[in-house]
Backbone as CSV, one residue per row, in Angstrom:
resi,resn,N_x,N_y,N_z,CA_x,CA_y,CA_z,C_x,C_y,C_z
1,GLN,-20.900,-8.028,-0.926,-19.706,-7.185,-0.872,-18.621,-7.764,-1.769
2,VAL,-17.897,-6.893,-2.415,-16.826,-7.311,-3.321,-15.536,-6.613,-2.901
3,GLN,-14.495,-7.378,-2.738,-13.174,-6.788,-2.495,-12.384,-6.788,-3.791
4,LEU,-11.717,-5.690,-4.036,-10.889,-5.540,-5.229,-9.456,-5.292,-4.788
5,VAL,-8.537,-6.029,-5.372,-7.128,-5.890,-5.013,-6.311,-5.683,-6.275
6,GLU,-5.648,-4.536,-6.338,-4.823,-4.212,-7.500,-3.392,-4.688,-7.301
7,SER,-2.735,-4.940,-8.417,-1.316,-5.276,-8.411,-0.710,-4.851,-9.740
8,GLY,0.614,-4.816,-9.773,1.293,-4.552,-11.030,1.856,-3.156,-11.187
9,GLY,1.603,-2.286,-10.227,2.172,-0.945,-10.336,3.674,-0.971,-10.147
10,GLY,4.290,0.165,-10.381,5.729,0.251,-10.202,6.290,1.476,-10.884
11,SER,7.589,1.480,-11.036,8.281,2.600,-11.669,8.825,2.161,-13.018
12,VAL,8.698,3.038,-13.986,9.157,2.723,-15.334,9.599,4.009,-16.017
13,GLN,10.463,3.883,-16.986,10.875,5.060,-17.752,9.862,5.360,-18.846
14,ALA,9.852,6.604,-19.258,8.954,7.019,-20.330,9.142,6.120,-21.546
15,GLY,8.019,5.743,-22.140,8.054,4.841,-23.279,7.897,3.385,-22.902
16,GLY,7.997,3.101,-21.618,7.891,1.727,-21.153,6.454,1.276,-20.986
17,SER,6.312,0.059,-20.468,4.996,-0.554,-20.311,4.836,-1.133,-18.915
18,LEU,3.595,-1.170,-18.474,3.217,-1.854,-17.245,1.860,-2.498,-17.463
19,ARG,1.626,-3.550,-16.711,0.313,-4.206,-16.762,-0.239,-4.251,-15.350
20,LEU,-1.374,-3.607,-15.155,-2.051,-3.644,-13.872,-3.095,-4.751,-13.884
21,SER,-3.297,-5.339,-12.724,-4.301,-6.376,-12.607,-5.146,-6.116,-11.366
22,CYS,-6.415,-6.437,-11.463,-7.346,-6.268,-10.356,-8.063,-7.595,-10.139
23,ALA,-7.932,-8.126,-8.948,-8.585,-9.389,-8.613,-9.827,-9.104,-7.785
24,ALA,-10.951,-9.621,-8.225,-12.209,-9.449,-7.507,-12.459,-10.673,-6.634
25,SER,-13.035,-10.424,-5.473,-13.226,-11.505,-4.507,-14.329,-12.470,-4.914
26,ARG,-15.173,-12.040,-5.833,-16.197,-12.953,-6.318,-16.490,-12.642,-7.768
27,SER,-17.310,-13.464,-8.338,-17.607,-13.358,-9.760,-18.096,-11.965,-10.127
28,SER,-17.676,-11.547,-11.303,-18.110,-10.244,-11.805,-19.453,-10.333,-12.516
29,SER,-20.088,-11.494,-12.404,-21.330,-11.684,-13.158,-22.424,-10.715,-12.721
30,ARG,-22.357,-10.230,-11.479,-23.358,-9.267,-11.016,-22.829,-7.845,-11.019
31,LEU,-21.657,-7.665,-11.572,-21.081,-6.330,-11.675,-21.249,-5.849,-13.104
32,ILE,-21.986,-4.779,-13.267,-22.277,-4.291,-14.602,-21.045,-3.662,-15.240
33,CYS,-20.267,-2.956,-14.420,-19.132,-2.210,-14.934,-17.910,-2.457,-14.062
34,MET,-16.771,-2.517,-14.692,-15.497,-2.491,-13.982,-14.598,-1.498,-14.704
35,GLY,-13.792,-0.807,-13.933,-12.982,0.212,-14.575,-11.734,0.555,-13.803
36,TRP,-10.924,1.360,-14.434,-9.701,1.887,-13.835,-9.795,3.395,-13.775
37,PHE,-9.462,3.926,-12.623,-9.407,5.359,-12.398,-8.005,5.687,-11.902
38,ARG,-7.629,6.953,-11.999,-6.329,7.343,-11.467,-6.417,8.726,-10.849
39,GLN,-5.510,8.965,-9.926,-5.445,10.268,-9.283,-3.997,10.629,-9.031
40,ALA,-3.600,11.739,-9.609,-2.261,12.257,-9.402,-2.290,13.269,-8.258
41,PRO,-1.178,13.492,-7.586,-1.142,14.458,-6.476,-1.630,15.829,-6.911
42,GLY,-2.550,16.377,-6.142,-3.067,17.708,-6.425,-4.080,17.774,-7.552
43,LYS,-4.452,16.619,-8.089,-5.411,16.597,-9.196,-6.638,15.778,-8.814
44,GLU,-7.706,16.006,-9.540,-8.918,15.239,-9.316,-8.768,13.831,-9.893
45,ARG,-9.525,12.923,-9.324,-9.542,11.566,-9.855,-10.139,11.589,-11.261
46,GLU,-9.574,10.822,-12.143,-10.103,10.767,-13.504,-10.306,9.315,-13.934
47,ARG,-11.285,9.147,-14.779,-11.555,7.830,-15.342,-10.517,7.544,-16.413
48,VAL,-9.945,6.358,-16.366,-8.983,5.939,-17.388,-9.679,5.082,-18.438
49,ALA,-10.395,4.082,-17.975,-11.081,3.172,-18.886,-12.107,2.384,-18.096
50,HIS,-13.139,1.941,-18.790,-14.074,1.022,-18.156,-14.590,0.014,-19.169
51,ILE,-15.192,-1.034,-18.642,-15.726,-2.086,-19.490,-17.091,-2.500,-18.970
52,TYR,-18.036,-2.645,-19.880,-19.324,-3.223,-19.534,-19.109,-4.730,-19.495
53,THR,-19.210,-5.315,-18.328,-18.806,-6.705,-18.166,-19.677,-7.676,-18.954
54,PHE,-20.949,-7.352,-19.146,-21.837,-8.294,-19.819,-21.525,-8.415,-21.308
55,VAL,-21.198,-7.290,-21.938,-21.010,-7.331,-23.391,-19.566,-7.086,-23.809
56,GLY,-18.751,-6.606,-22.875,-17.346,-6.400,-23.193,-17.020,-5.095,-23.880
57,SER,-18.000,-4.225,-24.024,-17.704,-2.951,-24.674,-16.880,-2.074,-23.726
58,THR,-16.025,-1.276,-24.317,-15.051,-0.509,-23.532,-15.111,0.979,-23.820
59,TYR,-14.566,1.723,-22.883,-14.411,3.176,-23.024,-13.009,3.533,-22.564
60,TYR,-12.398,4.499,-23.241,-11.085,5.001,-22.850,-11.097,6.520,-22.812
61,ALA,-10.408,7.059,-21.843,-10.187,8.499,-21.840,-9.328,8.864,-23.044
62,ASP,-9.534,10.042,-23.568,-8.768,10.468,-24.739,-7.257,10.431,-24.467
63,SER,-6.886,10.724,-23.241,-5.466,10.806,-22.903,-4.750,9.449,-22.973
64,VAL,-5.502,8.361,-22.957,-4.861,7.039,-22.969,-5.251,6.212,-24.185
65,LYS,-6.162,6.726,-24.978,-6.655,5.972,-26.131,-5.498,5.621,-27.057
66,GLY,-5.460,4.375,-27.457,-4.392,3.923,-28.341,-3.146,3.447,-27.614
67,ARG,-3.065,3.730,-26.317,-1.896,3.310,-25.536,-2.264,2.274,-24.471
68,PHE,-3.453,2.395,-23.910,-3.904,1.504,-22.844,-4.980,0.567,-23.381
69,THR,-5.014,-0.633,-22.809,-6.042,-1.603,-23.171,-6.602,-2.232,-21.905
70,ILE,-7.920,-2.165,-21.762,-8.584,-2.786,-20.619,-9.138,-4.135,-21.068
71,SER,-9.042,-5.119,-20.184,-9.549,-6.443,-20.535,-10.008,-7.158,-19.269
72,GLN,-10.911,-8.092,-19.445,-11.410,-8.849,-18.306,-11.262,-10.345,-18.564
73,ASP,-11.083,-11.086,-17.504,-11.075,-12.541,-17.568,-12.145,-13.008,-16.582
74,LYS,-13.300,-13.362,-17.100,-14.413,-13.709,-16.225,-14.142,-14.992,-15.460
75,ALA,-13.395,-15.894,-16.054,-13.101,-17.162,-15.384,-12.228,-16.943,-14.146
76,LYS,-11.347,-15.951,-14.235,-10.435,-15.672,-13.135,-10.903,-14.505,-12.268
77,ASN,-12.003,-13.870,-12.656,-12.503,-12.685,-11.934,-11.442,-11.592,-11.849
78,THR,-10.803,-11.341,-12.965,-9.770,-10.313,-12.987,-10.045,-9.265,-14.057
79,LEU,-9.494,-8.099,-13.811,-9.575,-6.987,-14.746,-8.164,-6.462,-14.929
80,ASP,-7.710,-6.369,-16.143,-6.352,-5.920,-16.420,-6.334,-4.588,-17.154
81,LEU,-5.230,-3.896,-17.020,-5.002,-2.674,-17.784,-3.579,-2.728,-18.317
82,GLN,-3.454,-2.952,-19.607,-2.149,-2.947,-20.254,-1.823,-1.518,-20.648
83,MET,-0.711,-1.021,-20.155,-0.337,0.365,-20.399,0.972,0.398,-21.177
84,ASN,0.917,0.918,-22.384,2.091,1.033,-23.237,2.417,2.500,-23.492
85,SER,3.613,2.735,-23.964,4.059,4.099,-24.280,3.782,5.051,-23.126
86,LEU,4.150,4.639,-21.949,3.864,5.449,-20.767,4.641,6.757,-20.798
87,ALA,4.003,7.777,-20.248,4.583,9.116,-20.199,4.548,9.618,-18.755
88,PRO,5.382,10.589,-18.426,5.384,11.104,-17.045,4.012,11.553,-16.570
89,GLU,3.189,12.042,-17.469,1.843,12.494,-17.074,0.916,11.349,-16.708
90,ASP,1.345,10.118,-16.922,0.570,8.950,-16.495,0.844,8.602,-15.039
91,THR,1.787,9.272,-14.430,2.113,9.019,-13.031,0.917,9.330,-12.146
92,ALA,0.500,8.357,-11.362,-0.677,8.507,-10.517,-0.875,7.241,-9.704
93,MET,-1.799,7.335,-8.761,-2.294,6.136,-8.091,-3.439,5.621,-8.946
94,TYR,-3.382,4.359,-9.288,-4.407,3.758,-10.125,-5.317,2.869,-9.273
95,TYR,-6.625,3.073,-9.459,-7.616,2.355,-8.682,-8.510,1.515,-9.600
96,CYS,-8.784,0.318,-9.158,-9.770,-0.540,-9.786,-11.107,-0.278,-9.100
97,ALA,-12.173,-0.262,-9.869,-13.494,-0.015,-9.300,-14.536,-0.848,-10.031
98,ALA,-15.649,-1.070,-9.366,-16.730,-1.848,-9.957,-18.061,-1.314,-9.457
99,ARG,-19.083,-1.489,-10.271,-20.424,-1.109,-9.849,-21.413,-2.184,-10.241
100,SER,-22.441,-2.313,-9.442,-23.404,-3.395,-9.641,-24.677,-2.926,-10.322
101,GLY,-24.760,-1.639,-10.615,-25.952,-1.150,-11.288,-25.674,0.193,-11.910
102,GLY,-26.707,0.710,-12.594,-26.568,2.030,-13.162,-25.761,2.047,-14.443
103,ASN,-25.151,3.170,-14.682,-24.433,3.425,-15.927,-22.935,3.477,-15.655
104,CYS,-22.183,2.872,-16.522,-20.735,2.850,-16.323,-20.111,4.239,-16.278
105,PHE,-20.746,5.208,-16.884,-20.175,6.553,-16.925,-20.416,7.327,-15.631
106,GLN,-21.271,6.803,-14.764,-21.452,7.438,-13.470,-20.194,7.228,-12.636
107,SER,-19.918,8.128,-11.727,-18.671,8.081,-10.968,-18.808,7.361,-9.635
108,ASP,-20.039,7.152,-9.188,-20.236,6.582,-7.857,-20.208,5.059,-7.920
109,TYR,-19.034,4.528,-8.214,-18.876,3.089,-8.240,-19.010,2.539,-6.811
110,ASN,-19.588,1.322,-6.712,-19.853,0.742,-5.393,-18.581,0.283,-4.693
111,TYR,-17.673,-0.269,-5.470,-16.520,-0.948,-4.886,-15.224,-0.378,-5.446
112,TRP,-14.257,-0.215,-4.553,-12.965,0.348,-4.927,-11.829,-0.457,-4.301
113,GLY,-10.764,-0.595,-5.051,-9.555,-1.165,-4.489,-8.763,-0.089,-3.767
114,GLN,-7.656,-0.496,-3.173,-6.837,0.442,-2.408,-5.828,1.186,-3.270
115,GLY,-5.674,0.757,-4.488,-4.814,1.481,-5.409,-3.428,0.895,-5.540
116,THR,-2.834,1.155,-6.691,-1.459,0.763,-6.940,-0.761,1.934,-7.632
117,GLN,0.445,2.247,-7.181,1.150,3.432,-7.672,1.877,3.134,-8.975
118,VAL,1.719,4.046,-9.916,2.464,3.994,-11.174,3.277,5.280,-11.274
119,THR,4.574,5.129,-11.455,5.462,6.278,-11.571,6.255,6.157,-12.861
120,VAL,6.155,7.194,-13.690,6.853,7.188,-14.974,7.867,8.332,-14.967
121,SER,9.115,7.994,-15.159,10.171,9.010,-15.145,10.590,9.349,-16.576
122,SER,10.985,10.582,-16.741,11.380,11.036,-18.086,12.840,10.746,-18.374
């Protein structure tokens, strides 16, 4: 079992930056994928970015490409999401997730954090 704990959310004005961090309770060496998802009120959950932990390759949703950067620190068992040029449409609850098998593009990740709120005001 893996526990994921997010931190770093908050309120920021449009154009600002936030850095989210996800701490895993144990090594990510057996986790094939780690990623960030978000869900805004009244909307479906969407994938923001993910990383294949073994090789470090990444994926970004078109809506965040060029503004967000996902990164991992295997020594610290952490996953970060640097968010720049934030816009009101980025407002959502952001969740860290991980999976121990399968394909990173699948949605049924094994482990989920409780989420951290990001609010961007115009």
